[in-house]
Every structure is written in C-alpha cells, then in structure tokens.
Amino acid sequence: EETAFGVESLTVLTLEEIEKRDEEYLKSLQDDLVSFGDIDTMNRGHSRAERETFYKVDRLRREITNFTEQMQSLSEERKQAIEDLKDAIDDGTVKTLRAAMRTAKLARLSGDDDQTNGVWALDLIRDAALELKNAESRKRVTEAQKDLIAKRDKCFIRTEPLGRDRYQSCFIHFDYDQSSRVWTERDFILRSKGNVDSENGVLMKLPGEACIGAEDKSEDFLSVDDRGQPTAKSFLDFCRQE
C-alpha cells in the first residue's frame, strides 16, 4: 500500500475519522487563540513583544475563519469525490483513477501525516491507488504488445502466394513492401545434356552449372610483388561460390 503512494508510512482512515481529525484541528486552533487571554481588548501595542503577539492572534483568527468556511463546503465536495472514486475504481482506467484521486485530494481526503512523516488517506483513496498501480501495469503490457505487433508487422512476413505459373514459380507480395513490387520464387530445373525442351522462361541448368553467388576470388590479399605499390594495403573482394 505504501508503494502505491510512494511513501514509507501510510495511515488509512475512514470518513468519520477524517472528520474527527478536522474537528480536533479546529479545536487546537481555538485553544491556541484562547491561550492569549482577552483578545477583544488587544491592540498592536508599542513594544516588539506586543506587536508579535498581536500578529499571532490575528493570524490565528484568520486561520480559524478560513478553516471553518472550508469545512462548510467540504461536506458536499467530499461526497462527490467519494462517488467519483467509486466510479473510477469500477472503470479501472488510468485517466479516470488519476482524476478521481486529484479531486479527492482537493477535498482534503488525504494529506501529509506529520506524526509519521508519511501520508494519511481515506480507505477509498487507498483502494483507488492500488487499482491505479494495476491499471498502469496493464497499460504498460498493452503498449508493449502493441509495439511488438507494430514491429512484427513492419517485417517482411511471407503471405500466401498470389499465384503460380506453369513451371510452379511462386509469385508473392509482402505486406509493407512497395505496392507495385512482386517477388518471384523460382527453382533451378536440372536437366541432362540434350534435354532442351521448353527452356524459354525457365531457369534450366546442367547439374554442374548450378551455383549461387559470385565467382570465386580465393586470393583476398594482394600478392607479395604488389606490396610496394600505392594500393599495397588494400584488400581484394573475397567470396566463395556454392
């Protein structure tokens, strides 16, 4: 659970417990204000201590007023945020879950925990955060699968032949190849001497003439006699014919 929030400590609370925390926080502010004594007759004064006290009281007053006003509007905001969290968990998509969690945070349904140096959160936010981790994992798997399919589709994958001619030569068009290009797969037809029927258009060869590759060039280095020439450090083409 802590991993889903990126913290080491997580305190999960119910809505009632969060509302109780708010009440306790407001009461602590009010107690701090009361501790300054009769604030109704307090003024800025002339000494530095009196001015600092006046500013502290004024800041507490404004903080209490702002928090009280926020509490009046938070009730409806929290109800809506909770409904959004439930809908997002049912939906299970990354976008809706993130949006619902942002709304819940604005409704003060989660926050920093000063006591544990971690985070406190509504139980529904905890559930949404866990579902978000699962949704992000599913999204990564889906994107990886799409990327794999896209890379596979860009490869020259042989499809069914477009057709064959009378010599059983196979004509093929590859996906993602040029639309106007067709490849032909043809086999040598070995013949014996004197058998020259129907040679036109067919790769007929004598068994001794059938080969693949360029002619042999067995000496890939220049000869010893050429070492004094400008091209002495050059290489010759080298191949082996099969």
Short mmCIF file of C-alpha atoms in Angstrom, two decimals, residues 50-217:
data_model
loop_
_atom_site.label_atom_id
_atom_site.label_comp_id
_atom_site.label_asym_id
_atom_site.label_seq_id
_atom_site.Cartn_x
_atom_site.Cartn_y
_atom_site.Cartn_z
CA GLU A 50 3.15 43.20 21.95
CA ARG A 51 3.28 43.55 18.16
CA GLU A 52 4.35 39.94 17.68
CA THR A 53 1.55 38.74 19.95
CA PHE A 54 -0.98 40.83 18.05
CA TYR A 55 0.16 39.40 14.70
CA LYS A 56 -0.02 35.82 16.04
CA VAL A 57 -3.57 36.37 17.28
CA ASP A 58 -4.60 37.96 14.01
CA ARG A 59 -3.12 35.04 12.04
CA LEU A 60 -4.94 32.53 14.24
CA ARG A 61 -8.23 34.36 13.79
CA ARG A 62 -7.90 34.31 10.01
CA GLU A 63 -6.87 30.64 10.01
CA ILE A 64 -9.88 29.68 12.14
CA THR A 65 -12.23 31.67 9.89
CA ASN A 66 -10.83 30.16 6.69
CA PHE A 67 -10.89 26.59 8.05
CA THR A 68 -14.47 27.00 9.29
CA GLU A 69 -15.59 28.25 5.87
CA GLN A 70 -13.80 25.37 4.16
CA MET A 71 -15.48 22.83 6.42
CA GLN A 72 -18.90 24.17 5.42
CA SER A 73 -18.26 23.48 1.72
CA LEU A 74 -16.16 20.33 2.16
CA SER A 75 -19.12 18.14 3.06
CA GLU A 76 -20.63 18.21 -0.45
CA GLU A 77 -17.22 18.15 -2.13
CA ARG A 78 -16.27 15.03 -0.21
CA LYS A 79 -19.49 13.26 -1.09
CA GLN A 80 -18.90 13.96 -4.78
CA ALA A 81 -15.23 12.94 -4.50
CA ILE A 82 -16.20 9.62 -2.91
CA GLU A 83 -18.68 8.91 -5.71
CA ASP A 84 -16.01 9.75 -8.27
CA LEU A 85 -13.59 7.34 -6.57
CA LYS A 86 -16.13 4.52 -6.66
CA ASP A 87 -16.88 5.12 -10.34
CA ALA A 88 -13.16 5.30 -11.17
CA ILE A 89 -12.43 2.01 -9.40
CA ASP A 90 -15.26 0.36 -11.37
CA ASP A 91 -13.93 1.91 -14.60
CA GLY A 92 -10.36 0.84 -13.88
CA THR A 93 -8.65 3.15 -16.38
CA VAL A 94 -5.57 5.21 -15.56
CA LYS A 95 -7.10 8.51 -16.66
CA THR A 96 -10.27 8.27 -14.53
CA LEU A 97 -8.41 6.98 -11.48
CA ARG A 98 -5.89 9.83 -11.55
CA ALA A 99 -8.64 12.41 -12.00
CA ALA A 100 -10.67 10.97 -9.12
CA MET A 101 -7.65 10.93 -6.81
CA ARG A 102 -6.86 14.57 -7.63
CA THR A 103 -10.45 15.53 -6.80
CA ALA A 104 -10.29 13.61 -3.53
CA LYS A 105 -7.06 15.34 -2.55
CA LEU A 106 -8.62 18.76 -3.16
CA ALA A 107 -11.50 17.65 -0.90
CA ARG A 108 -8.94 17.04 1.88
CA LEU A 109 -9.47 13.26 1.88
CA SER A 110 -5.71 12.72 2.01
CA GLY A 111 -2.70 14.65 3.20
CA ASP A 112 0.70 14.62 4.87
CA ASP A 113 0.97 12.97 8.28
CA ASP A 114 3.34 14.98 10.46
CA GLN A 115 3.37 12.34 13.19
CA THR A 116 4.66 9.51 10.96
CA ASN A 117 6.32 11.62 8.24
CA GLY A 118 4.12 9.73 5.83
CA VAL A 119 0.65 10.14 4.37
CA TRP A 120 -2.86 9.67 5.63
CA ALA A 121 -5.68 8.85 3.23
CA LEU A 122 -9.28 7.75 3.01
CA ASP A 123 -9.68 3.99 2.62
CA LEU A 124 -11.26 4.52 -0.81
CA ILE A 125 -8.23 6.53 -1.96
CA ARG A 126 -6.04 3.62 -0.83
CA ASP A 127 -8.15 1.26 -2.95
CA ALA A 128 -8.02 3.65 -5.92
CA ALA A 129 -4.21 3.97 -5.62
CA LEU A 130 -3.80 0.18 -5.68
CA GLU A 131 -6.12 -0.09 -8.66
CA LEU A 132 -4.14 2.68 -10.38
CA LYS A 133 -0.91 0.68 -9.97
CA ASN A 134 -2.62 -2.34 -11.53
CA ALA A 135 -4.05 -0.21 -14.35
CA GLU A 136 -0.62 1.29 -15.10
CA SER A 137 0.88 -2.19 -15.19
CA ARG A 138 -1.85 -3.38 -17.58
CA LYS A 139 -1.29 -0.30 -19.74
CA ARG A 140 2.45 -0.98 -19.97
CA VAL A 141 1.79 -4.58 -21.01
CA THR A 142 -0.76 -3.45 -23.61
CA GLU A 143 1.60 -0.82 -25.03
CA ALA A 144 4.44 -3.36 -25.18
CA GLN A 145 2.18 -5.77 -27.04
CA LYS A 146 1.14 -3.06 -29.49
CA ASP A 147 4.78 -2.10 -30.04
CA LEU A 148 5.70 -5.74 -30.65
CA ILE A 149 2.85 -6.16 -33.13
CA ALA A 150 3.83 -2.95 -34.93
CA LYS A 151 7.45 -4.09 -35.21
CA ARG A 152 6.36 -7.51 -36.38
CA ASP A 153 4.04 -6.05 -38.99
CA LYS A 154 6.89 -3.96 -40.40
CA CYS A 155 8.91 -7.08 -41.09
CA PHE A 156 8.70 -8.85 -44.41
CA ILE A 157 6.39 -11.65 -43.40
CA ARG A 158 5.57 -14.04 -46.18
CA THR A 159 1.93 -14.19 -47.05
CA GLU A 160 0.02 -16.60 -49.23
CA PRO A 161 1.33 -16.68 -52.83
CA LEU A 162 -0.53 -14.56 -55.34
CA GLY A 163 -0.27 -17.45 -57.73
CA ARG A 164 1.99 -19.82 -59.62
CA ASP A 165 2.91 -20.16 -63.26
CA ARG A 166 3.08 -23.37 -65.28
CA TYR A 167 6.60 -24.04 -64.01
CA GLN A 168 5.34 -23.77 -60.38
CA SER A 169 7.21 -20.48 -59.85
CA CYS A 170 5.66 -18.72 -56.84
CA PHE A 171 4.66 -15.02 -57.02
CA ILE A 172 4.45 -13.22 -53.65
CA HIS A 173 3.67 -9.71 -52.41
CA PHE A 174 4.92 -8.81 -48.91
CA ASP A 175 2.95 -6.60 -46.54
CA TYR A 176 4.54 -3.14 -46.07
CA ASP A 177 6.60 -3.65 -49.22
CA GLN A 178 6.14 -1.38 -52.25
CA SER A 179 2.63 -1.86 -53.56
CA SER A 180 3.88 -2.25 -57.15
CA ARG A 181 6.55 -4.85 -56.36
CA VAL A 182 6.03 -8.60 -56.61
CA TRP A 183 8.67 -11.17 -55.72
CA THR A 184 9.18 -14.45 -57.56
CA GLU A 185 10.43 -17.64 -56.01
CA ARG A 186 11.89 -19.93 -58.66
CA ASP A 187 13.85 -23.15 -58.50
CA PHE A 188 16.54 -24.34 -60.86
CA ILE A 189 15.29 -27.13 -63.08
CA LEU A 190 18.16 -29.50 -63.60
CA ARG A 191 18.33 -31.15 -66.99
CA SER A 192 20.56 -33.62 -68.63
CA LYS A 193 22.52 -32.90 -71.77
CA GLY A 194 20.40 -32.87 -74.85
CA ASN A 195 17.16 -32.25 -72.96
CA VAL A 196 16.38 -28.70 -74.04
CA ASP A 197 12.59 -28.78 -74.29
CA SER A 198 10.69 -25.74 -73.03
CA GLU A 199 13.77 -23.81 -71.88
CA ASN A 200 12.27 -20.38 -72.58
CA GLY A 201 11.41 -18.52 -69.38
CA VAL A 202 12.70 -21.28 -67.11
CA LEU A 203 15.93 -21.36 -65.07
CA MET A 204 17.26 -24.60 -66.50
CA LYS A 205 20.79 -25.63 -65.70
CA LEU A 206 23.03 -28.60 -66.05
CA PRO A 207 23.90 -30.06 -62.64
CA GLY A 208 27.48 -28.87 -62.98
CA GLU A 209 26.42 -25.33 -63.88
CA ALA A 210 24.02 -24.73 -60.99
CA CYS A 211 25.55 -22.30 -58.47
CA ILE A 212 24.74 -19.47 -56.10
CA GLY A 213 26.87 -16.37 -55.58
CA ALA A 214 29.60 -14.56 -57.46
CA GLU A 215 32.65 -16.20 -58.97
CA ASP A 216 35.36 -17.37 -56.62
CA LYS A 217 38.15 -14.96 -55.67
#
